[in-house]
Coordinates of C-alpha atoms and ligand atoms in Angstrom, one line a residue:
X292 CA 0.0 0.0 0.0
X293 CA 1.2 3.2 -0.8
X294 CA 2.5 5.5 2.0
X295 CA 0.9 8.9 3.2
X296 CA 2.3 12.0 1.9
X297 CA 5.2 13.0 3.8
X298 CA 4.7 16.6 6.0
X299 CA 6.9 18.9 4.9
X300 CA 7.8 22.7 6.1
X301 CA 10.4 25.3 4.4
X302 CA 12.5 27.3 7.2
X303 CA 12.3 31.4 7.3
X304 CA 15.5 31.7 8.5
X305 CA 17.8 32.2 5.5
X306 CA 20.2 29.6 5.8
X307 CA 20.7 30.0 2.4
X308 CA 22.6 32.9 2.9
X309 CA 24.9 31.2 5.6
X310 CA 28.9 31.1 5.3
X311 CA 29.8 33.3 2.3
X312 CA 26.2 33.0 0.5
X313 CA 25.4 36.0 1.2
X314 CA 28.1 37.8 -0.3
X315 CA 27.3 36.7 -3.9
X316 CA 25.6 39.5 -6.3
X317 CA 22.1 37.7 -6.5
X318 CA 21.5 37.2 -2.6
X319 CA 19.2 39.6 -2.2
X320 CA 20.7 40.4 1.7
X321 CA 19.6 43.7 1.5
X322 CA 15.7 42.8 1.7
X323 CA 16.1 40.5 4.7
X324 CA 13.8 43.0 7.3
X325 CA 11.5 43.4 4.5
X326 CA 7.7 41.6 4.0
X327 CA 8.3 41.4 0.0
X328 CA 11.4 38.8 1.1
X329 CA 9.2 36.2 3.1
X330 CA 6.2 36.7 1.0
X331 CA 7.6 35.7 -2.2
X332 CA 9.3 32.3 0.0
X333 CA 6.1 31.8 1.7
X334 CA 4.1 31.8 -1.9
X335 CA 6.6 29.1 -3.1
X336 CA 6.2 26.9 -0.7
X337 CA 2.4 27.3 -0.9
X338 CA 2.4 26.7 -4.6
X339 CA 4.1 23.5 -3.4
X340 CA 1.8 22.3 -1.5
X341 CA 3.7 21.9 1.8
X342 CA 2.6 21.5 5.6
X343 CA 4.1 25.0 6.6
X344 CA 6.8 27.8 6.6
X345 CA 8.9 27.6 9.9
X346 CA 10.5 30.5 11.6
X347 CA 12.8 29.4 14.3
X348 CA 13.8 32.0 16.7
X349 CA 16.9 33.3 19.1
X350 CA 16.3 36.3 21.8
X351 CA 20.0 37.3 22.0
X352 CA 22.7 38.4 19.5
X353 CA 26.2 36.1 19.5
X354 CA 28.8 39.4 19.0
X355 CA 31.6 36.8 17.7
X356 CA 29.3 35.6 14.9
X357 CA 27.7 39.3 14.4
X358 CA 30.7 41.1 12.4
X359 CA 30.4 38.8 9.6
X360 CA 26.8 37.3 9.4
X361 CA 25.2 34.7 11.2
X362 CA 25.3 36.2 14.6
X363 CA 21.8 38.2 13.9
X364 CA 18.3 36.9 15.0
X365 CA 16.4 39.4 13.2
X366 CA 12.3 39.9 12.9
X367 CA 10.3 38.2 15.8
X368 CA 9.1 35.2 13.9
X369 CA 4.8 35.8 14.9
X370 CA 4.7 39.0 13.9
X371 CA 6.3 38.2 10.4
X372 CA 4.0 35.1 10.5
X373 CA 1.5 37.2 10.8
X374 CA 2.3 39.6 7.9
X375 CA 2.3 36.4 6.1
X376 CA -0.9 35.2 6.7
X377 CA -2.2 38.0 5.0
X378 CA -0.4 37.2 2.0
X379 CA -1.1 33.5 1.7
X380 CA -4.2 30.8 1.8
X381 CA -3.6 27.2 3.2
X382 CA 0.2 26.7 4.5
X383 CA 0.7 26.4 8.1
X384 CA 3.1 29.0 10.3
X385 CA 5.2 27.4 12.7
X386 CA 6.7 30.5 14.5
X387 CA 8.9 30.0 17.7
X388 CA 8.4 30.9 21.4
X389 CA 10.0 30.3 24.7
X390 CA 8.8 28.8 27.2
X391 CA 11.7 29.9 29.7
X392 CA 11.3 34.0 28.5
X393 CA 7.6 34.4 27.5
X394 CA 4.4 35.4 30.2
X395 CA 2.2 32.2 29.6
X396 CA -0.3 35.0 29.0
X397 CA 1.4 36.7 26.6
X398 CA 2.4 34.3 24.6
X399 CA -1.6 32.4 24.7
X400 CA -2.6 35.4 23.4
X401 CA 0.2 36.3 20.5
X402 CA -0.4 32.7 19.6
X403 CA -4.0 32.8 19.2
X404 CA -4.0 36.1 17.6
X405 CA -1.9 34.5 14.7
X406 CA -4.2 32.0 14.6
X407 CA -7.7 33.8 14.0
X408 CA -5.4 36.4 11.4
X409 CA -4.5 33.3 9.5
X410 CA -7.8 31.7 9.7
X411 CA -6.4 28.6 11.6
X412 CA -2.8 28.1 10.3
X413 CA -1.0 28.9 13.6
X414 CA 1.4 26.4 15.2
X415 CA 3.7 26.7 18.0
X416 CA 7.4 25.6 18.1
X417 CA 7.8 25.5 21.7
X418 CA 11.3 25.9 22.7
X419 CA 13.1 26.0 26.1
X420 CA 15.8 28.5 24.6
X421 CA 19.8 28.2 24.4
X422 CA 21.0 31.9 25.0
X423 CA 19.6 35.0 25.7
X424 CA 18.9 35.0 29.9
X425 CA 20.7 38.3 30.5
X426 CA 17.9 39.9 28.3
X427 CA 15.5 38.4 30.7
X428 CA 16.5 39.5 33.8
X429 CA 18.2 36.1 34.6
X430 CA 21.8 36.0 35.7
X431 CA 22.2 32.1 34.7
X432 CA 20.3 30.3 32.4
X433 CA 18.6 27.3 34.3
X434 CA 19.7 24.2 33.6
X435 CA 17.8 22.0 30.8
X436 CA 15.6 19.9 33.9
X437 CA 14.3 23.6 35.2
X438 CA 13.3 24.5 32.1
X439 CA 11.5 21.4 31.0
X440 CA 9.6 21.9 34.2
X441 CA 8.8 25.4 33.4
X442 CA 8.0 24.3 29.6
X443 CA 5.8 21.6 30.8
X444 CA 4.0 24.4 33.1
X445 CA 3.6 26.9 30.5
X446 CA 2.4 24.1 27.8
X447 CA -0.1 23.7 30.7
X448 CA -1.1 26.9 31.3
X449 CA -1.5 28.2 27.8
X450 CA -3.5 25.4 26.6
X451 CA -5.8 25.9 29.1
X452 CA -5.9 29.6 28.1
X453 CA -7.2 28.7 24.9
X454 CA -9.7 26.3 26.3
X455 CA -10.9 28.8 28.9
X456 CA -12.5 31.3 26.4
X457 CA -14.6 28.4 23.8
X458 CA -14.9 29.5 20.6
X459 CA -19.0 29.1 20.8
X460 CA -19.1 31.5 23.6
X461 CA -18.5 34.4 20.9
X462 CA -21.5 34.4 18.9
X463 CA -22.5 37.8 18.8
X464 CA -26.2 38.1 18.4
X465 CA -28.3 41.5 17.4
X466 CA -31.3 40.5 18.3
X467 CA -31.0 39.7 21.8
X468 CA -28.3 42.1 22.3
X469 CA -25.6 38.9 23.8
X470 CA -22.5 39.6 21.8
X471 CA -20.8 37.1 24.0
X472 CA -22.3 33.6 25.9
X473 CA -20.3 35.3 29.3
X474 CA -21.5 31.8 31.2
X475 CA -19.3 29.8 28.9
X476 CA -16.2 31.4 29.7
X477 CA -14.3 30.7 32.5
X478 CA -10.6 31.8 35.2
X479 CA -8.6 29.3 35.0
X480 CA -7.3 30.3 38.2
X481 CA -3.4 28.1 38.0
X482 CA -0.8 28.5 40.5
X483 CA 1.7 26.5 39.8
X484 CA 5.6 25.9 40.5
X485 CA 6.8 29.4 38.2
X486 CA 4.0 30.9 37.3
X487 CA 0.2 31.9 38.5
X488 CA -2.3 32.6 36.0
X489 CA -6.0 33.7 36.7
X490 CA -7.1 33.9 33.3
X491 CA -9.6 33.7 31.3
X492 CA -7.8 34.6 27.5
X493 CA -8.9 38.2 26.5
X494 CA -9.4 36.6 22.7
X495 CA -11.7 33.3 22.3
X496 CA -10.3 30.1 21.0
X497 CA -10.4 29.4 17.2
X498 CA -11.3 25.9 17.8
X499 CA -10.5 22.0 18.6
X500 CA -9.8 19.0 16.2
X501 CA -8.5 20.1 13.1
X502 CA -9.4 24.0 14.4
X503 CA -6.7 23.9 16.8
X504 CA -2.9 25.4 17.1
X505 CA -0.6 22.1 16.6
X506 CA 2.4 22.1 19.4
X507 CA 5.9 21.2 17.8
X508 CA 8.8 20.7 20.0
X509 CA 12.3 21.0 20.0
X510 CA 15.1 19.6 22.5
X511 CA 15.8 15.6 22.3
X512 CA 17.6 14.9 25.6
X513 CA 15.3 12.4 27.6
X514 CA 13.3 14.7 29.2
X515 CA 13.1 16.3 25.5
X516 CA 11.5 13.1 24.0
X517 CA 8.8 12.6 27.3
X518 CA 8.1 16.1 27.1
X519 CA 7.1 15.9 23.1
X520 CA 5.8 12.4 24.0
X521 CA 2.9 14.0 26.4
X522 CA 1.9 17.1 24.5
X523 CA 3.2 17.4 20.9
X524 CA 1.8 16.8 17.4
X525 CA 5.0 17.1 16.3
X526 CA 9.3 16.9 16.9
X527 CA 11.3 19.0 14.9
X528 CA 14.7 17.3 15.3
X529 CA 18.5 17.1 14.3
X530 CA 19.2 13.6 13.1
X531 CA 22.8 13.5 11.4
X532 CA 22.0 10.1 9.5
X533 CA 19.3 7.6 9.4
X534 CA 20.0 5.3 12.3
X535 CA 19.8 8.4 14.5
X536 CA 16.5 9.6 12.8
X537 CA 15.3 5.6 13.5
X538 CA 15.8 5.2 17.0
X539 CA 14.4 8.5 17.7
X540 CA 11.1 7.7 15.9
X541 CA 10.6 4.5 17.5
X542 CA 11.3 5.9 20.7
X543 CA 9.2 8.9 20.3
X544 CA 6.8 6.4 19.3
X545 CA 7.0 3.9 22.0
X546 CA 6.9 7.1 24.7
X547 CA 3.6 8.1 22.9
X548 CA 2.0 5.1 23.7
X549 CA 3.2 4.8 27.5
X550 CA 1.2 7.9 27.7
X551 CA -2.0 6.8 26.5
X552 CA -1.5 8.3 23.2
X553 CA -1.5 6.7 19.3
X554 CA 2.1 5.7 18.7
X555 CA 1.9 8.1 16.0
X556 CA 0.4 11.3 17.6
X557 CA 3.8 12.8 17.3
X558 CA 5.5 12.9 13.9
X559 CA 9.2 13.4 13.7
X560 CA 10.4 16.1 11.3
X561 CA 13.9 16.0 11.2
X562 CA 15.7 19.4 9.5
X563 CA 17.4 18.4 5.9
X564 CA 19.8 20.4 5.0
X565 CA 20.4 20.7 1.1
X566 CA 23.1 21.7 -1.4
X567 CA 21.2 21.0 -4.4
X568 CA 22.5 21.8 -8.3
X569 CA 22.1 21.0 -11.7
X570 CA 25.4 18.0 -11.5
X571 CA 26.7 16.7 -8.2
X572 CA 30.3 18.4 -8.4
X573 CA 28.3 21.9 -9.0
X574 CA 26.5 21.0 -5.5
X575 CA 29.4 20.2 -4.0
X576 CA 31.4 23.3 -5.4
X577 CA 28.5 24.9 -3.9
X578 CA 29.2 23.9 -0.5
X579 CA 32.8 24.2 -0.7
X580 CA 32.2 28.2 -1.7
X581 CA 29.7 28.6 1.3
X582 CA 31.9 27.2 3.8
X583 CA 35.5 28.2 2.4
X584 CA 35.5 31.0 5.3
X585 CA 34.6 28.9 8.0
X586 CA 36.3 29.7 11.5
X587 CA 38.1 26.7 13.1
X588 CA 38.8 28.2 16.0
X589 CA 34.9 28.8 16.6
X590 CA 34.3 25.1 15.8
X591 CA 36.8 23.7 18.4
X592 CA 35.5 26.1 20.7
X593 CA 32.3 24.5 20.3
X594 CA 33.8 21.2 20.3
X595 CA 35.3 21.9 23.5
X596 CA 32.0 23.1 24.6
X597 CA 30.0 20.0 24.1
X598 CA 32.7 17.1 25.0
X599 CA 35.2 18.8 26.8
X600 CA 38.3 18.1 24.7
X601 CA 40.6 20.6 23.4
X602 CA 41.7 19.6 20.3
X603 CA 43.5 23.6 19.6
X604 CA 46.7 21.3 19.4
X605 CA 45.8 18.0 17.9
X606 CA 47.2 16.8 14.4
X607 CA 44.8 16.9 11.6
X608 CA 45.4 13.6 11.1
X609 CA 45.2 11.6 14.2
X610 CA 41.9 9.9 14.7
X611 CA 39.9 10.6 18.3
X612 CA 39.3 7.4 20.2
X613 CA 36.8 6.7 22.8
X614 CA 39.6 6.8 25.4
X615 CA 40.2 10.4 24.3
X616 CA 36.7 11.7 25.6
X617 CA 36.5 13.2 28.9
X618 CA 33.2 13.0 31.0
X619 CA 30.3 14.3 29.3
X620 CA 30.4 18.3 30.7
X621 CA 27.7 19.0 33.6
X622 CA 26.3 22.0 31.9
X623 CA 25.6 22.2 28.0
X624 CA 23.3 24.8 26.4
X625 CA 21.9 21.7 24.4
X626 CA 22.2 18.5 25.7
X627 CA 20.6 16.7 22.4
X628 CA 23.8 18.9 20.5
X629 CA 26.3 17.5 22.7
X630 CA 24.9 13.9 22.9
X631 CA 25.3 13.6 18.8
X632 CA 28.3 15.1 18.6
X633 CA 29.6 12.3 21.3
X634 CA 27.9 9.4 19.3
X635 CA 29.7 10.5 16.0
X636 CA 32.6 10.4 17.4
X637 CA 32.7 7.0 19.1
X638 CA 30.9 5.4 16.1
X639 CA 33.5 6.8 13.5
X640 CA 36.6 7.6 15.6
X641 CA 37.4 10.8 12.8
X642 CA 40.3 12.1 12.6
X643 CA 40.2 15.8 13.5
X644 CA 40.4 17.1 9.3
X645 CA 37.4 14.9 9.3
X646 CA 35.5 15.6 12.5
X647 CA 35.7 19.2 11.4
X648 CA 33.3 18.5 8.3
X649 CA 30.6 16.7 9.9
X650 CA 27.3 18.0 10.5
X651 CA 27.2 17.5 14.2
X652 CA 30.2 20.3 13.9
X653 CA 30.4 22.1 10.6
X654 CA 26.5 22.8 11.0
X655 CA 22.9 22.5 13.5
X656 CA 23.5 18.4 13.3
X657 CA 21.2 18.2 10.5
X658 CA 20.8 15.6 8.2
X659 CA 22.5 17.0 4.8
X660 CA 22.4 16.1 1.1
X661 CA 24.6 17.6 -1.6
X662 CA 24.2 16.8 -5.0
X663 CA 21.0 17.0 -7.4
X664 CA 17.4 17.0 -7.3
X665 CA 17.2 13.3 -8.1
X666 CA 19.6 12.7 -5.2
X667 CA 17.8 14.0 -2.7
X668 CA 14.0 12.4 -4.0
X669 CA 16.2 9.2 -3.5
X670 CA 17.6 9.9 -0.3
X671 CA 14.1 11.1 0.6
X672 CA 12.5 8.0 -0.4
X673 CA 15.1 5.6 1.4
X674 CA 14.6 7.5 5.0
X675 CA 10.8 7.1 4.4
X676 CA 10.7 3.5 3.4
X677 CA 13.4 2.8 6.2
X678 CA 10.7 4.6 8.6
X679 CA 13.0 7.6 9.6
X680 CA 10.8 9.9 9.9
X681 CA 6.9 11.6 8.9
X682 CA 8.4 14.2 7.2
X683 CA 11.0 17.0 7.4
X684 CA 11.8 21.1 7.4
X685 CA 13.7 22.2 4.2
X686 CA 16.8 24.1 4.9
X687 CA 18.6 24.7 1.7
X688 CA 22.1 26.0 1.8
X689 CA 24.5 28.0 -0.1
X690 CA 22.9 30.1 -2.3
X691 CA 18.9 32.0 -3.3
X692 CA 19.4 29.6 -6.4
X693 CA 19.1 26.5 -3.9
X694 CA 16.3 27.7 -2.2
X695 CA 13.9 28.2 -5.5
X696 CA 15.5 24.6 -6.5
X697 CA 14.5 23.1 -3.3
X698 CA 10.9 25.0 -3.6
X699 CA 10.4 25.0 -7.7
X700 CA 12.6 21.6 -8.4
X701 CA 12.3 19.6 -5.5
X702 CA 9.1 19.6 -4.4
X703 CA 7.3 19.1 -7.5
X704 CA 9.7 16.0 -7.7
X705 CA 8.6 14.9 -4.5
X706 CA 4.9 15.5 -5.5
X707 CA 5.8 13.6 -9.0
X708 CA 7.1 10.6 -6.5
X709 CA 3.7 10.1 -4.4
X710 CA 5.9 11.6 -1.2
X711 CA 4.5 15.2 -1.3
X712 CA 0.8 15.6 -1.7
X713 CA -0.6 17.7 -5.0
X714 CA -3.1 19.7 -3.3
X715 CA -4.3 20.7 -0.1
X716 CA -7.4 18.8 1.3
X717 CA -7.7 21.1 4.3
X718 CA -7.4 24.8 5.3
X719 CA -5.9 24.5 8.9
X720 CA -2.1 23.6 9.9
X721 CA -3.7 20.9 12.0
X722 CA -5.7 19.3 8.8
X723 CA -2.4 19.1 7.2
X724 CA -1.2 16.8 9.8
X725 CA -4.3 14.8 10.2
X726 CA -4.4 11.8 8.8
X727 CA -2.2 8.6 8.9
X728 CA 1.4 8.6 9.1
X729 CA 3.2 8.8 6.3
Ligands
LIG971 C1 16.5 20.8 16.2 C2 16.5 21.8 17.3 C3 16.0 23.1 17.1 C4 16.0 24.0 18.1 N1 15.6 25.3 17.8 C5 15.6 26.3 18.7 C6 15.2 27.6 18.5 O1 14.8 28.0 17.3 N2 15.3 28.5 19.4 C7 15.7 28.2 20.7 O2 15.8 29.1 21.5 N3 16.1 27.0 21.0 C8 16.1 26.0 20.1 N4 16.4 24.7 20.4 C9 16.9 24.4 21.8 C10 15.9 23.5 22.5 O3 14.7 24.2 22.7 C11 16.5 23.2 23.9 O4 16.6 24.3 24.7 C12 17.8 22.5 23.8 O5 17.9 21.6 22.8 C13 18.1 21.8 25.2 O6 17.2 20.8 25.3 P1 17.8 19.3 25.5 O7 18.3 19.2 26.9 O8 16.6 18.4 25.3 O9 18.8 19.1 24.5 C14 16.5 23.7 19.4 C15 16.9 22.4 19.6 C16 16.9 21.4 18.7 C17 17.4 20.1 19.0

C-alpha cells in the first residue's frame, strides 16, 4: 500500500545565505527585514503544496558571529508570521516561542492572535531557549531539567488559556443584544511551580480537532523526548544520519503510547539540509564556496564546549578514540547537540580534518544532502521507506538559487514521486497533519 504523503515545512531563517552565501551578487541580503522577502518564499512553498513555513527563533545576539553574518536573530518570527498570513491561503506558520522568557499570557494570546489572522494556520514551536537569559533578567540560564519543568507548566497553562475562552461563547447576536455567551467562559485560576495565572484569555479560542494550534517541540535529551511524547503533534529534530532519525522515531513512538496516546500522535520532522545543483560536483562546489571561510577556532570552541576536549593542538590527522573523551560536561546549552556530537565520534573515531566537516560540527547536526534534485527524492525515499521519519523542514544551503531549486525543483519532484501531496485537502495547519502517518 502506498504510504501517506510526507509533511513537509520550508524554514524562514535564511540559511541559504549562511557562510559566504550572502556575499554573492544575486542574494538579495539587503531585503532581509522586508515583508516582499518572506512573501515571495512563503508563496513558493504554498504553490508546493507543503505542511508549513517555519520560523525558528533566538532572543539574543552572538557578537563573535555578528561582524560577519550569522550572529543576527532578526524579525520576531509571529509578527512576520503574521504579515504572512495575510499574503497567503492554506500553508501552516510554525513561529517559535520560549517557554523559559515568554508570560504564559502573553504568549496564549500572541499565539491565538496568529491564529484567527491566518484563519487557523498557527502552530507553536515550543522551545526552552539556548542563549539570551541576560535579556530576561536572569543571571544564569537554568539548567535544561528547570526548564522542562517550566516548559511543561507553561504548555499547561497556555493550553488551558485557549480552552478557557470556547470559541461558541463568541456568537454575537443583534437580536438579543448577547455579543458574547459570558457563562461559557471561564478563570482558569493556575498557580503553579513558576507561574500563577488567573485567566480567562482576552481573545476566544479558534477551535479543537482540526481547528486547533498544533504544538511542535524541539530539544531531544530524555526529558526532551517525554516532554514531546505527552503534548506534541510534532518533533522537529537534528538527526545527522538515518540510524539516528530511526531510533528517535521508535522511541518517540514507544513514549507516545506509555502515555496513552496513538504511537503516531507525534510525527518526527527532522531538519534536511540541502546543497542542491544541476550536477553533483556543482553541489558540492556549492558547499565548498559557502563554507571556504569557516572559523576553526569557533568550531573547536564549540567542540570543546559540548565534550570537553581541546583539540586547539591536535594533528589533523590523528583519529579521536573513545579513550580520548572526557566525562560528558555538567552544563551544555543543548544537551541533544552534545549527545550527537559524542555518538559520532565514538561510532566513526574521525580524525580531527574529518570531524571538522561533519554536521554535528560544521553545521545544526542536521541531516544533509549535496548533489542534485534526483539525489535528494532518493535519499528522501530511502529514509521514508526505512521509517526515519513523517516528514522534514527544508533548509537549503548556499545560495537563493538552492532555495527556489528546493521549492520550484524539488518539491514538485517529490509530488511527482507520491511523497509530497498535490493539493491541499484542508485549510488548517492541523488538517495538514491529520491523517495517517506517512
Ligand atoms: C532541532 C532543534 C532546534 C532548536 N531550535 C531552537 C530555536 O529555534 N530557538 C531556541 O531558543 N532553542 C532551540 N532549540 C533548543 C531547545 O529548545 C532546547 O533548549 C535545547 O535543545 C536543550 O534541550 P535538551 O536538553 O533536550 O537538549 C532547538 C533544539 C533542537 C534540537
Amino acid at each position: 500500500m502506498p504510504k501517506a504523503p510526507l509533511h513537509i515545512g520550508m524554514t524562514l531563517a535564511p540559511t541559504w545565505l549562511s557562510g559566504e552565501a550572502w556575499r554573492r551578487p544575486d542574494s538579495a541580503v539587503e531585503g532581509l527585514l522586508g515583508f516582499d522577502y518572506y512573501i515571495d518564499i512563503a508563496r513558493r512553498a504554498e504553490a508546493a503544496k507543503l505542511d508549513f513555513v517555519f520560523r525558528p527563533d533566538v532572543m539574543a545576539v552572538n557578537m563573535g558571529l555578528l561582524g560577519r553574518g550569522g550572529g543576527m536573530g532578526g524579525l520576531d518570527p509571529t509578527l512576520l508570521l503574521s504579515a504572512i498570513a495575510h499574503a497567503t491561503d492554506r500553508i501552516g506558520l510554525l513561529t517559535t516561542i520560549s517557554t523559559t522568557f515568554y508570560p504564559p499570557y502573553v504568549l496564549a494570546r500572541m499565539l491565538m492572535s496568529l491564529h484567527w489572522l491566518s484563519k487557523g494556520r498557527a502552530g507553536w514551536n515550543i522551545v526552552t531557549a539556548l542563549d539570551g537569559q541576560r535579556n530576561f533578567s536572569l543571571r544564569d540560564m537554568p539548567g535544561p531539567e528547570e526548564r522542562y519543568a517550566r516548559a511543561a507548566e507553561v504548555t499547561e497553562i497556555v493550553t488551558r488559556l485557549w480552552d478557557s475562552f470556547p470559541r461558541d461563547a463568541w456568537a454575537p447576536d443583534r437580536d438579543s443584544g448577547r455579543f458574547v455567551d459570558a457563562e461559557m467562559v471561564r478563570p482558569i485560576a493556575f498557580e503553579g511551580q513558576f507561574h500563577s495565572v488567573e485567566g480567562p484569555l482576552s481573545v476566544p479560542s479558534f477551535g479543537t480537532g482540526l481547528n486547533r494550534i498544533p504544538l511542535v517541540q524541539a530539544g531531544a535529551s530524555e526529558t526532551g523526548r517525554d516532554f514531546a511524547a505527552r503534548v506534541a503533534d510534532a518533533t522537529f529534530a537534528s538527526t545527522p544520519d538515518m540510524e539516528a532519525a530511526i531510533d528517535l522515531r521508535r522511541d518517540l513512538r514507544r513514549r507516545a503510547l506509555a502515555h496513552g496516546r496513538p504511537a503516531d500522535a507525534v510525527r518526527l520532522m527532522p531538519g534536511l539540509s540541502l546543497y542542491l545543483a544541476p550536477t553533483e560536483a556543482e553541489a558540492r562546489d556549492l558547499h565548498r564556496a559557502t563554507h571556504a571561510a569557516a572559523d576553526t577556532g569557533r568550531k573547536l570552541a564549540n567542540i570543546r564546549e559540548m565534550t570537553g576536549l581541546d583539540l586547539t593542538d591536535w594533528p589533523q590527522d590523528r583519529p579521536i578514540r573513545a579513550a580520548d573523551l572526557p566525562p560528558t560536561p555538567q552544563r551544555l546549552r543543548s544537551r541533544t547537540h552534545a549527545a550527537l556530537l559524542r555518538r559520532a565520534i565514538l561510532r566513526d573515531e574521525p580524525t580531527l580534518a574529518a570531524l571538522l566537516e561533519m554536521p554535528e560540527v560544521a553545521g545544526s547536526a542536521h541531516w544533509q544532502v549535496i548533489g542534485t534534485v534526483g539525489h535528494a527524492v532518493d535519499a528522501i525515499r530511502t529514509w521514508q521507506d526505512a521509517g526515519a521519519m513523517d516528514g522534514f523542514i527544508l533548509f537549503p544551503g548556499g545560495s537563493t538559487g538552492c532555495m527556489h531549486l528546493c521549492l520550484d525543483g524539488l518539491c514538485p519532484a517529490l509530488a511527482e514521486a507520491g511523497l509530497l501531496r498535490r493539493e491541499y485537502a484542508h485549510a488548517t495547519f492541523a488538517g495538514h497533519l491529520a491523517g495517517p502517518a506517512p
